[in-house]
CSV table of C-alpha atoms and ligand atoms in Angstrom, one decimal:
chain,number,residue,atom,x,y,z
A,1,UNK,CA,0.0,0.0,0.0
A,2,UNK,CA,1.1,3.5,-0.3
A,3,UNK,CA,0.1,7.2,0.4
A,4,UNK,CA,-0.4,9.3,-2.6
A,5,UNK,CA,0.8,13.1,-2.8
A,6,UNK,CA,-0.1,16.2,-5.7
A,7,UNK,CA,2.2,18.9,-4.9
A,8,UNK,CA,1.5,21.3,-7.2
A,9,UNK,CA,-0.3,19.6,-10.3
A,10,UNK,CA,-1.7,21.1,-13.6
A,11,UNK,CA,-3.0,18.9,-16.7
A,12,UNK,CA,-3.3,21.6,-19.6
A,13,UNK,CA,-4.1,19.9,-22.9
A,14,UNK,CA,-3.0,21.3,-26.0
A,15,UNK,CA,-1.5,23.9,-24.3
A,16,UNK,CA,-5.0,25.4,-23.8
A,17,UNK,CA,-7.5,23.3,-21.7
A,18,UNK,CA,-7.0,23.7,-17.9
A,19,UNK,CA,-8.5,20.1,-16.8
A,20,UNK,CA,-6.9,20.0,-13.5
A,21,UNK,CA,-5.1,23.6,-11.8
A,22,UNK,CA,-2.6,23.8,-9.0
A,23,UNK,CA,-3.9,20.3,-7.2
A,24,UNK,CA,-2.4,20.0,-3.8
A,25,UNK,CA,-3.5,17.3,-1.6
A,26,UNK,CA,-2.1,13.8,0.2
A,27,UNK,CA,-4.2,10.9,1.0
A,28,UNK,CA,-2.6,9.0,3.5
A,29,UNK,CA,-1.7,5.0,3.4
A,30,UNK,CA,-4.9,3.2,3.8
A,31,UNK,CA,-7.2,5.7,3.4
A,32,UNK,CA,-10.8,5.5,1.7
A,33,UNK,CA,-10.6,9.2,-0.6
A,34,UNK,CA,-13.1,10.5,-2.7
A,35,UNK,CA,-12.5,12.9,-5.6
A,36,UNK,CA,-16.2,14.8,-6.1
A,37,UNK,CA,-16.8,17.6,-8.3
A,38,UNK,CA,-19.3,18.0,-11.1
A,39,UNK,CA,-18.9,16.3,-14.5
A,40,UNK,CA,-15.9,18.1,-16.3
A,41,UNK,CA,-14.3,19.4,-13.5
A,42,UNK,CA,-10.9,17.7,-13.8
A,43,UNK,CA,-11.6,14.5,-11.9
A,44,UNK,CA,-10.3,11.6,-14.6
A,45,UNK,CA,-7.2,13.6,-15.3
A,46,UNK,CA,-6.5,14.1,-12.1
A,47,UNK,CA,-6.7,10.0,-11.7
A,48,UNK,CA,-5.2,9.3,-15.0
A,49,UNK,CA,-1.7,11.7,-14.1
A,50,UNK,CA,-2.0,9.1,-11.3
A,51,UNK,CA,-1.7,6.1,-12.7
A,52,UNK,CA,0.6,7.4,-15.3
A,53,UNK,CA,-1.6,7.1,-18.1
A,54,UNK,CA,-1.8,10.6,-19.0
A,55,UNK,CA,1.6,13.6,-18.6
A,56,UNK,CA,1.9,15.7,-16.2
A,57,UNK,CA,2.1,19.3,-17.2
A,58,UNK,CA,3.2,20.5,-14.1
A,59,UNK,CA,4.0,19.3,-10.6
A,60,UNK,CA,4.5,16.6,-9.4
A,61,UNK,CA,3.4,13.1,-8.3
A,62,UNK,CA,4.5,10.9,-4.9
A,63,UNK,CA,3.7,7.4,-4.0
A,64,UNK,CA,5.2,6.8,-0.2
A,65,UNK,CA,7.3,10.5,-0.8
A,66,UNK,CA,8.9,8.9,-4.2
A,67,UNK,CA,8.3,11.0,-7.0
A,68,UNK,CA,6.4,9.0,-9.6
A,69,UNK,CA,6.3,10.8,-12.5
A,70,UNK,CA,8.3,9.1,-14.9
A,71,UNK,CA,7.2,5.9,-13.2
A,72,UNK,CA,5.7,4.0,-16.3
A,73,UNK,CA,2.1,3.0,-15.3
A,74,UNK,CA,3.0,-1.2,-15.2
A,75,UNK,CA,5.4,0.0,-12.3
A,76,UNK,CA,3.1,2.1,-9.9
A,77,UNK,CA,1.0,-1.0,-9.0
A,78,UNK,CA,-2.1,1.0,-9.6
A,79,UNK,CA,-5.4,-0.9,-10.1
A,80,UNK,CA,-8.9,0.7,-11.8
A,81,UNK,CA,-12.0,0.3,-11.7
A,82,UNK,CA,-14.1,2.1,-13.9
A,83,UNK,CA,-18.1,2.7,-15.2
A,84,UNK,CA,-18.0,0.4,-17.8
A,85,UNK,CA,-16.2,-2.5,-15.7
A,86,UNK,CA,-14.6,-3.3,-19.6
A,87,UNK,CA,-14.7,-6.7,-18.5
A,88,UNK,CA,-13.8,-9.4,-20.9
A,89,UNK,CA,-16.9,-11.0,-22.2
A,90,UNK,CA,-16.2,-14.2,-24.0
A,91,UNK,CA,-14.4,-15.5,-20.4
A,92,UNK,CA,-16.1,-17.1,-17.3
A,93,UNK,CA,-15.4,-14.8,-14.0
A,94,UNK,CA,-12.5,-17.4,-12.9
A,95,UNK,CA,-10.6,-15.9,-16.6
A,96,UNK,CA,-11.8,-12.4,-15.8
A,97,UNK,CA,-9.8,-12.3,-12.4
A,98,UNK,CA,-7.0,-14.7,-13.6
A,99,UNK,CA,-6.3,-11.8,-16.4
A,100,UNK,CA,-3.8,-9.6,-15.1
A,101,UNK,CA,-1.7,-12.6,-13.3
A,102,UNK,CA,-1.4,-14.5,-16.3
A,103,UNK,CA,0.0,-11.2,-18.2
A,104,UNK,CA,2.6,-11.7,-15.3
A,105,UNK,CA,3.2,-14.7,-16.4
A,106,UNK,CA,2.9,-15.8,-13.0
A,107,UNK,CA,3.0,-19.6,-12.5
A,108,UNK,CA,-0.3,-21.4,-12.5
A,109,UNK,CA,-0.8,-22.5,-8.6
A,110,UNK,CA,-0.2,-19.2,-7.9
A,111,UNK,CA,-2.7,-17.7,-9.6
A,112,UNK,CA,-4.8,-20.3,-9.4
A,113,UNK,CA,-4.6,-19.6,-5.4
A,114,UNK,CA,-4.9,-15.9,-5.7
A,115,UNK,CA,-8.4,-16.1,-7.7
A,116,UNK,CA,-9.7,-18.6,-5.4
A,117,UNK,CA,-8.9,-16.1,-2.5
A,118,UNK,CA,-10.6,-13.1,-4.5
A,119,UNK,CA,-13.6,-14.9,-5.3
A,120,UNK,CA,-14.1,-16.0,-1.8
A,121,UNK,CA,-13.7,-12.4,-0.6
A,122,UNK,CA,-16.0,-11.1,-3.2
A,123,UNK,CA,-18.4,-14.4,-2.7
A,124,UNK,CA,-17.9,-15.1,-6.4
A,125,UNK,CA,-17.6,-18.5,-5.6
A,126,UNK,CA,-20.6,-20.0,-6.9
A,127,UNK,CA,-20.3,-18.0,-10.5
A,128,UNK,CA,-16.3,-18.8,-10.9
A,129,UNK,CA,-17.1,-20.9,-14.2
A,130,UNK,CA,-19.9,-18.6,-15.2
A,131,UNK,CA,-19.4,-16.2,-18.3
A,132,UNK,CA,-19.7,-13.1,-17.7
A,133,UNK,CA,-22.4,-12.0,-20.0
A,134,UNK,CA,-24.8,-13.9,-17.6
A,135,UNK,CA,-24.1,-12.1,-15.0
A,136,UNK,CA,-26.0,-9.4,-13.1
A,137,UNK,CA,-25.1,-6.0,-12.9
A,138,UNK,CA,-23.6,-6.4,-9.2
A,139,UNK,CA,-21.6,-9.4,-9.6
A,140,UNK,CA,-20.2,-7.9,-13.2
A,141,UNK,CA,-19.3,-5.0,-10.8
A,142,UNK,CA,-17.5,-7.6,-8.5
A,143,UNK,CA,-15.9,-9.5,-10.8
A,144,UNK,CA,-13.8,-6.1,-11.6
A,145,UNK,CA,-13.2,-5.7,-8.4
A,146,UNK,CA,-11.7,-9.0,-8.2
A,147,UNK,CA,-10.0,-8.7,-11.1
A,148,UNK,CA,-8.2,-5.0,-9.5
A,149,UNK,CA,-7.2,-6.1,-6.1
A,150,UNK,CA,-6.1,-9.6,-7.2
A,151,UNK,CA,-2.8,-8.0,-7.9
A,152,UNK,CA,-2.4,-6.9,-4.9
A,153,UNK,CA,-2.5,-3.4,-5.5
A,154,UNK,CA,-0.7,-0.5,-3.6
A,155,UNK,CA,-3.7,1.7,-5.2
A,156,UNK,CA,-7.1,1.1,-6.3
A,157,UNK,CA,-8.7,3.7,-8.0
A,158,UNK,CA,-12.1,3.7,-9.2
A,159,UNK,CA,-14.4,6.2,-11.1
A,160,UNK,CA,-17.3,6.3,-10.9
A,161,UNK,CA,-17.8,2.8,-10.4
A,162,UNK,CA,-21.3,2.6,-10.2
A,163,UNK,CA,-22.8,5.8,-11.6
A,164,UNK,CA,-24.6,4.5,-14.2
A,165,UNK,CA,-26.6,1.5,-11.8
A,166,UNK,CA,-30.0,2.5,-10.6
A,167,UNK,CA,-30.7,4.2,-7.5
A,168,UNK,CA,-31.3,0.9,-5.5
A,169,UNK,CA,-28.9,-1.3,-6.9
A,170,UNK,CA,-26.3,2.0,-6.1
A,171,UNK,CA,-27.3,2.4,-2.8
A,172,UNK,CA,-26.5,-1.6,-2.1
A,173,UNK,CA,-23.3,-1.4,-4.0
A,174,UNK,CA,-22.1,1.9,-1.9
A,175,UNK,CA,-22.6,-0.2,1.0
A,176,UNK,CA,-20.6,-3.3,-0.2
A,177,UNK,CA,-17.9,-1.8,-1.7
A,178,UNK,CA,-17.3,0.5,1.2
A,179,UNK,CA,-17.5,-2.9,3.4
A,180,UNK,CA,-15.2,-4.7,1.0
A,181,UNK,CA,-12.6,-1.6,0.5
A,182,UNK,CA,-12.2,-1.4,4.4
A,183,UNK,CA,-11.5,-5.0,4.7
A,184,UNK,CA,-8.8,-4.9,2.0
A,185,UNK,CA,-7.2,-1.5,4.1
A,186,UNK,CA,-5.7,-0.8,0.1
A,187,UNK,CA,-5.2,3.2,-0.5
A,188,UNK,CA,-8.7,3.9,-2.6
A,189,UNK,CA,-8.5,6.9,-4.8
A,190,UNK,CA,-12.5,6.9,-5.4
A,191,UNK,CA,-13.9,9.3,-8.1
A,192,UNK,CA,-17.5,10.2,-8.3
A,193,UNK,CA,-19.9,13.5,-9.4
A,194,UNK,CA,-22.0,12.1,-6.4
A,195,UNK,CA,-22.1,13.7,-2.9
A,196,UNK,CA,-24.3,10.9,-1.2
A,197,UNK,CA,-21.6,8.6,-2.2
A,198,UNK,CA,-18.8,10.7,-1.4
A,199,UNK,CA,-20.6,11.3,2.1
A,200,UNK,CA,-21.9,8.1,2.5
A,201,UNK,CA,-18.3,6.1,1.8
A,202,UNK,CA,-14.9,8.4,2.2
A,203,UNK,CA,-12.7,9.2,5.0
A,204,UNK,CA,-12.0,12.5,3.2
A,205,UNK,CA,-13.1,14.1,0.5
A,206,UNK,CA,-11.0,16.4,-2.2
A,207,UNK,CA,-14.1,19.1,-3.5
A,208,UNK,CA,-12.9,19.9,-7.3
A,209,UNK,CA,-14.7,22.9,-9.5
A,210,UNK,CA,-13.3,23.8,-12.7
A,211,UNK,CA,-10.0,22.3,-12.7
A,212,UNK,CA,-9.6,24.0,-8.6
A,213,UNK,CA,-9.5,21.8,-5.3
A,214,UNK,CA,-12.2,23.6,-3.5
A,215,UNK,CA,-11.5,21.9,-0.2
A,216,UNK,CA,-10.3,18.8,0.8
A,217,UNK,CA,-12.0,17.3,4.8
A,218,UNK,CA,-13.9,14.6,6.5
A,219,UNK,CA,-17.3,14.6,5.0
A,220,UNK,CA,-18.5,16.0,8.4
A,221,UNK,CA,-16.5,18.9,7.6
A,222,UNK,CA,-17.5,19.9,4.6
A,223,UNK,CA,-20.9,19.7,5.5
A,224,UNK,CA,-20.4,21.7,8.4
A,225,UNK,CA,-18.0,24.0,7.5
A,226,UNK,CA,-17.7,24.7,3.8
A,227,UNK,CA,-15.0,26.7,2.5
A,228,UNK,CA,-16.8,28.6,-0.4
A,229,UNK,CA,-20.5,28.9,-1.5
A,230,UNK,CA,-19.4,26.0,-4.3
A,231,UNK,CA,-19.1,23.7,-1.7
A,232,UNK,CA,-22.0,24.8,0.7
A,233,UNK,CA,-24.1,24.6,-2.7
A,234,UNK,CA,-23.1,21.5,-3.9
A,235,UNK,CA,-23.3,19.0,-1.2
A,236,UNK,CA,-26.6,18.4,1.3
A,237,UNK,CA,-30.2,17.5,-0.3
A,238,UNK,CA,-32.5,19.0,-0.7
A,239,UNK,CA,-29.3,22.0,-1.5
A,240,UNK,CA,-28.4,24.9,0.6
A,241,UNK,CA,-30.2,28.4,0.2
A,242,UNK,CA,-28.6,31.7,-0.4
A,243,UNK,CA,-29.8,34.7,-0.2
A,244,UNK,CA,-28.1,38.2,0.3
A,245,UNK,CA,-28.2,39.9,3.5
A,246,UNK,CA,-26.5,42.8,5.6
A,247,UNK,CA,-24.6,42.5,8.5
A,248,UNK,CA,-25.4,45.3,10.8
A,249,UNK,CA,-24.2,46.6,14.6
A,250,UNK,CA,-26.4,48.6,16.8
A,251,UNK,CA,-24.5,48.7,20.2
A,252,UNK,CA,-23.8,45.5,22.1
A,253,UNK,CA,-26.6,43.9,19.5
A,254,UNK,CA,-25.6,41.9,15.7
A,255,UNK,CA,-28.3,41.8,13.0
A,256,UNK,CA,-28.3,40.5,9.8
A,257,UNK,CA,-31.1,41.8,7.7
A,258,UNK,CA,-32.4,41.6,4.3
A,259,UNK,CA,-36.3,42.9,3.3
A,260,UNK,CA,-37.4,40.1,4.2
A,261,UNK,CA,-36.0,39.6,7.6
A,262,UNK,CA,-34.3,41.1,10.7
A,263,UNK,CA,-33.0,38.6,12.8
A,264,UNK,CA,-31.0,39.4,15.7
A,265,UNK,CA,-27.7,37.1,16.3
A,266,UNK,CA,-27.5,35.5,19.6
A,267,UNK,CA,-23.5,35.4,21.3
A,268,UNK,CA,-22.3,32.5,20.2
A,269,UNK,CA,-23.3,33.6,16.3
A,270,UNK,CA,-22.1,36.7,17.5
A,271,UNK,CA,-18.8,35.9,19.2
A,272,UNK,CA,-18.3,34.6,15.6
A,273,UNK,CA,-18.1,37.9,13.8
A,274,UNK,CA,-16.0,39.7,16.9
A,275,UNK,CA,-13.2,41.1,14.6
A,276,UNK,CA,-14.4,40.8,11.3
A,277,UNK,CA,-13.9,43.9,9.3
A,278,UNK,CA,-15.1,42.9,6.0
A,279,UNK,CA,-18.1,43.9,3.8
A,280,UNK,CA,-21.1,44.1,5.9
A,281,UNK,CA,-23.0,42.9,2.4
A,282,UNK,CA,-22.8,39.1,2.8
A,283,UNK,CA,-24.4,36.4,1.3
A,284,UNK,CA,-26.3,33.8,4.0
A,285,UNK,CA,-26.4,30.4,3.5
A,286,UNK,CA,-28.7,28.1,6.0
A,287,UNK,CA,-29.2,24.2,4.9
A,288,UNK,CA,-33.4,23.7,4.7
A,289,UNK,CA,-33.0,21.3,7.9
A,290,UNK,CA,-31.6,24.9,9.3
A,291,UNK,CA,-35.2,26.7,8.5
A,292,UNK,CA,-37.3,26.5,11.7
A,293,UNK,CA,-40.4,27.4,11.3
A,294,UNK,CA,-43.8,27.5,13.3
A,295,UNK,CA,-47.2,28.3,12.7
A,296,UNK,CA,-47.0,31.0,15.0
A,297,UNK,CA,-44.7,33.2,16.1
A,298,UNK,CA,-41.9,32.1,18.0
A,299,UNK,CA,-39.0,34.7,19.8
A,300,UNK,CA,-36.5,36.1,17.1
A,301,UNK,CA,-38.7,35.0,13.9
A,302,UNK,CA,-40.0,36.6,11.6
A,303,UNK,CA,-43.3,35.8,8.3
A,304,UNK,CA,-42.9,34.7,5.2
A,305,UNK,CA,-45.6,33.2,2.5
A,306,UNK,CA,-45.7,29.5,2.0
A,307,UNK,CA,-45.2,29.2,-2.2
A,308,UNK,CA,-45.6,25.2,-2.0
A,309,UNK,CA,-45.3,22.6,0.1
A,310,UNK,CA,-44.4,19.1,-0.5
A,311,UNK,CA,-45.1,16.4,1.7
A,312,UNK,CA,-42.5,13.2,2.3
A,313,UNK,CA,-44.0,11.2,4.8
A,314,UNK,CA,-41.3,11.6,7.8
A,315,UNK,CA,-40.4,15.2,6.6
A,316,UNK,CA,-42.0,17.8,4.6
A,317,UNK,CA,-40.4,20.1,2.7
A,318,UNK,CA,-41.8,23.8,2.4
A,319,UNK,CA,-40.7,26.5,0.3
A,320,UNK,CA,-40.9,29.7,1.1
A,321,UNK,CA,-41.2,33.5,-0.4
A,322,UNK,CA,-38.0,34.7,0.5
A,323,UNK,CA,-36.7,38.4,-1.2
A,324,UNK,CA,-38.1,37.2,-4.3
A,325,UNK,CA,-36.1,34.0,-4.3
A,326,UNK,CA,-37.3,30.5,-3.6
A,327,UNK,CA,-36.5,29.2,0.0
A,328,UNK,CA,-36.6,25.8,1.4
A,329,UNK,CA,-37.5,24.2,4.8
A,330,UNK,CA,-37.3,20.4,6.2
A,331,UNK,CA,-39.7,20.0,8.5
A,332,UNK,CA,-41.3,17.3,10.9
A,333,UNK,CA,-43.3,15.5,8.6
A,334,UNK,CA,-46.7,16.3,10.8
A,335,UNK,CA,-46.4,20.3,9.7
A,336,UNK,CA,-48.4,21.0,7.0
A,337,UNK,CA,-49.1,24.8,6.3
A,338,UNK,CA,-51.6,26.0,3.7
A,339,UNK,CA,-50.2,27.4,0.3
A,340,UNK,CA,-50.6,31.2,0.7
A,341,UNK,CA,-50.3,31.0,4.7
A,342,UNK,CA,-47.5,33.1,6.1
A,343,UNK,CA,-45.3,30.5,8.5
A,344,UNK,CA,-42.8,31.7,11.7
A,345,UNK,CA,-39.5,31.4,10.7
A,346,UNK,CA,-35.6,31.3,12.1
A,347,UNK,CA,-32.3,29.8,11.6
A,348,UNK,CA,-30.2,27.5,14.0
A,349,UNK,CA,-27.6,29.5,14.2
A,350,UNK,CA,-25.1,27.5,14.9
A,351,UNK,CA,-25.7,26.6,11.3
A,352,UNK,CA,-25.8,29.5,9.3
A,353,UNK,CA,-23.1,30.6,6.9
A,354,UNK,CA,-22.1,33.5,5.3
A,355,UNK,CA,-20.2,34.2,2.5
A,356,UNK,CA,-18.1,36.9,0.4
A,357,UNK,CA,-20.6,38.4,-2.2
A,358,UNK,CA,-17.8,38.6,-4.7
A,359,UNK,CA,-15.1,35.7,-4.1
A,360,UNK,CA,-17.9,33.3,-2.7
A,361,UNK,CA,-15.4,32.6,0.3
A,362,UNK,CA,-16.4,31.6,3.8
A,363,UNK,CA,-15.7,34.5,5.6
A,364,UNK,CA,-15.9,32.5,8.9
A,365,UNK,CA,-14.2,29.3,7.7
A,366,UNK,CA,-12.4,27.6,10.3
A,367,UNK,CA,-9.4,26.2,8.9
B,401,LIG,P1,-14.4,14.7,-15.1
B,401,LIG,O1,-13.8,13.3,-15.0
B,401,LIG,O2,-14.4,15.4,-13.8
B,401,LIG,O3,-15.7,14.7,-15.8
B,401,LIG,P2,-12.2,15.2,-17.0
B,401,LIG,O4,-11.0,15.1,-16.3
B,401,LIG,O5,-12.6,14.1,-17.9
B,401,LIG,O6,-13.4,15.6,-16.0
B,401,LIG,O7,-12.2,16.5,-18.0
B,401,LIG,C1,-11.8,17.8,-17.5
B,401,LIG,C2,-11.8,18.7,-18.7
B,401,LIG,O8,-10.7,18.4,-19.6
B,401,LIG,C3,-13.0,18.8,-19.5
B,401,LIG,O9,-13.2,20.1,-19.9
B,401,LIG,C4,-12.7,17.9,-20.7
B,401,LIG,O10,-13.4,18.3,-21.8
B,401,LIG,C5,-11.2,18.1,-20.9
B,401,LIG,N1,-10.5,17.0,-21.4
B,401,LIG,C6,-10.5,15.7,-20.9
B,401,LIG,N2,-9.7,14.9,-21.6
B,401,LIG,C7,-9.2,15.7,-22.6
B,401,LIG,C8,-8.3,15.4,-23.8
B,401,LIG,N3,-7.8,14.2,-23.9
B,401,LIG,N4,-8.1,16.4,-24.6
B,401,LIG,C9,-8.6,17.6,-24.4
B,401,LIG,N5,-9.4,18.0,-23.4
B,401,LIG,C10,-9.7,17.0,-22.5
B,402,LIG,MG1,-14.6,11.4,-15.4
């Protein structure tokens, strides 16, 4: 197994297109790391400088604190998985996994030993004589993953592994994999436009946005403490809302208002902003979970017209007329305002956020 470093990295094709920009980040020896970002953002390149299938512009590479860059790619021991699986149809599973030993030329008990123990591990077992093509989806997705850590890898990587399954069949897989990935304790570089599976699976997570690392933490991090609006934005469902709002000081007493709102901060919200000098114009971000609201009104709150409301069983979700923008709330599944009525609202504020109206920064990020 092995850590893997970027120090520095930038993947500029044909001297023009800025796939990946400035990439700095380390995931330690063992751990479970996810690469998220939105389709296009740099995520593939980043994986395929990696593995050495693609140059690196700029920067550089470490497995273990050894540069790898002009490592050729049968040397760094990296295994993939991808989307397609690009298994090998016309063979039964047992060929499939037996693949990349026998390029080894690795003699037959051995390999013969090796597939036996990744089959068991994967409980491919009973489908070890089995051609592929008859398969289901899950098993076809174990079968690659048999076929990857069979060589012992000191990396796995694998993007976007199961993207393209259907929501149940994904939500099974996520669980698996992350169950068999643990077992293994091999270095996963995992790749995915998904937040639930990012949150649901990684030790860390590396944000990307156009080519940029946005933040790399624990998924509890990011969730709780985004670095930019991006990330705020892009991970939670139902997502976060924004809306623009003024900082203002009137004695011992914070406020933030907007024209639809005053709502005055209490000390430790407050205690938060002691020393900040920056714009007063912020933008506020609060997660719908973070909208309280009440039929009546409750201390600090203040009315806004229900515009829909949408009921989940458990939780309902209610949107809200908020400065002409559409707000959401997640709700106790038992509150159930009329369209039209105007609802009692406020923020936990231990959860709201507020960022720079021009550079989208955190302005109270703690680092
Ligand atoms: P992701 O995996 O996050 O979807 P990619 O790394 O595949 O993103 O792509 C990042 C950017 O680089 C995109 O704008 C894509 O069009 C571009 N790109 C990817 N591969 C090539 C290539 N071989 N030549 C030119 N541009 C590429
Ligand atoms: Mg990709």
């Amino acid at each position: 197994m092995a850590s893997v470093e970027l120090r520095n990295v930038w993947k500029i094709y044909g001297g023009k297109v800025q796939a990946v920009i400035d990439a700095c980040w380390k995931c330690n020896d063992g751990e479970f790391f996810s690469i998220l970002g939105p389709s296009g953002c740099g995520k593939s390149s980043t994986l395929r400088m990696i593995a050495g299938l693609e140059e690196i512009t700029r920067g550089e590479i470490l497995f273990d604190d050894r540069v790898v860059n002009k490592m050729p790619p049968s040397e760094r021991n990296v295994a993939m998985v991808f989307e397609n699986w690009a298994l090998y149809p016309n063979l039964n599973v047992y060929e499939n996994i037996a693949f990349p030993l026998r390029v080894r030329n690795l003699p037959e008990a051995e390999i013969d030993r090796k597939v036996k123990w990744a089959a068991e591990f994967l409980g491919l077992e009973p489908v070890l004589k089995t051609g592929v093509k008859h398969l289901s989806g899950g098993e076809m997705q174990r079968v690659s993953i048999g076929r990857a850590i069979v060589r012992e890898p000191a990396v796995l990587i694998m993007d976007e592994p199961i993207s393209h399954l259907d929501a149940g069949l994904r939500a099974r897989m996520r669980d698996e994999l992350k169950k068999q990935v643990a077992e293994l304790g091999v270095t996963t570089l995992y790749i995915t436009h998904d937040q639930v599976e990012s949150m649901a699976m990684a030790d860390r997570i590396a944000i990307m946005n156009l080519g940029r690392i946005q933040q790399v933490g624990t998924p509890l991090d990011i969730y709780y403490n985004p670095a930019n609006e991006f990330v705020g934005g892009f991970i939670g469902e139902p997502p976060m809302n924004f809306t623009l709002c003024e900082l203002v000081q009137e004695g011992e007493n914070y406020f933030i208002t907007s024209p639809s709102f005053r709502l005055q901060l209490d000390d430790i919200c407050k205690a938060r902003f002691l020393g900040y000098r920056g714009n007063p114009k912020l933008k506020l971000g609060v997660r719908p979970e973070d909208v309280l609201v009440s039929l009546t009104p409750m201390p600090n709150s203040f009315g806004l017209r229900v515009d829909f409301v949408e009921p989940q069983g458990d939780r309902t979700i209610i949107s809200l007329q908020m400065n002409g923008d559409i707000f959401l709330a997640q709700v106790l599944g038992d509150l159930r305002p009329e369209v039209n009525q105007t609802v009692y609202v406020t923020f936990d504020q231990r959860h709201m956020h507020f960022f720079d109206v021009e550079t989208g920064v955190n302005v109270l990020y703690m680092s």
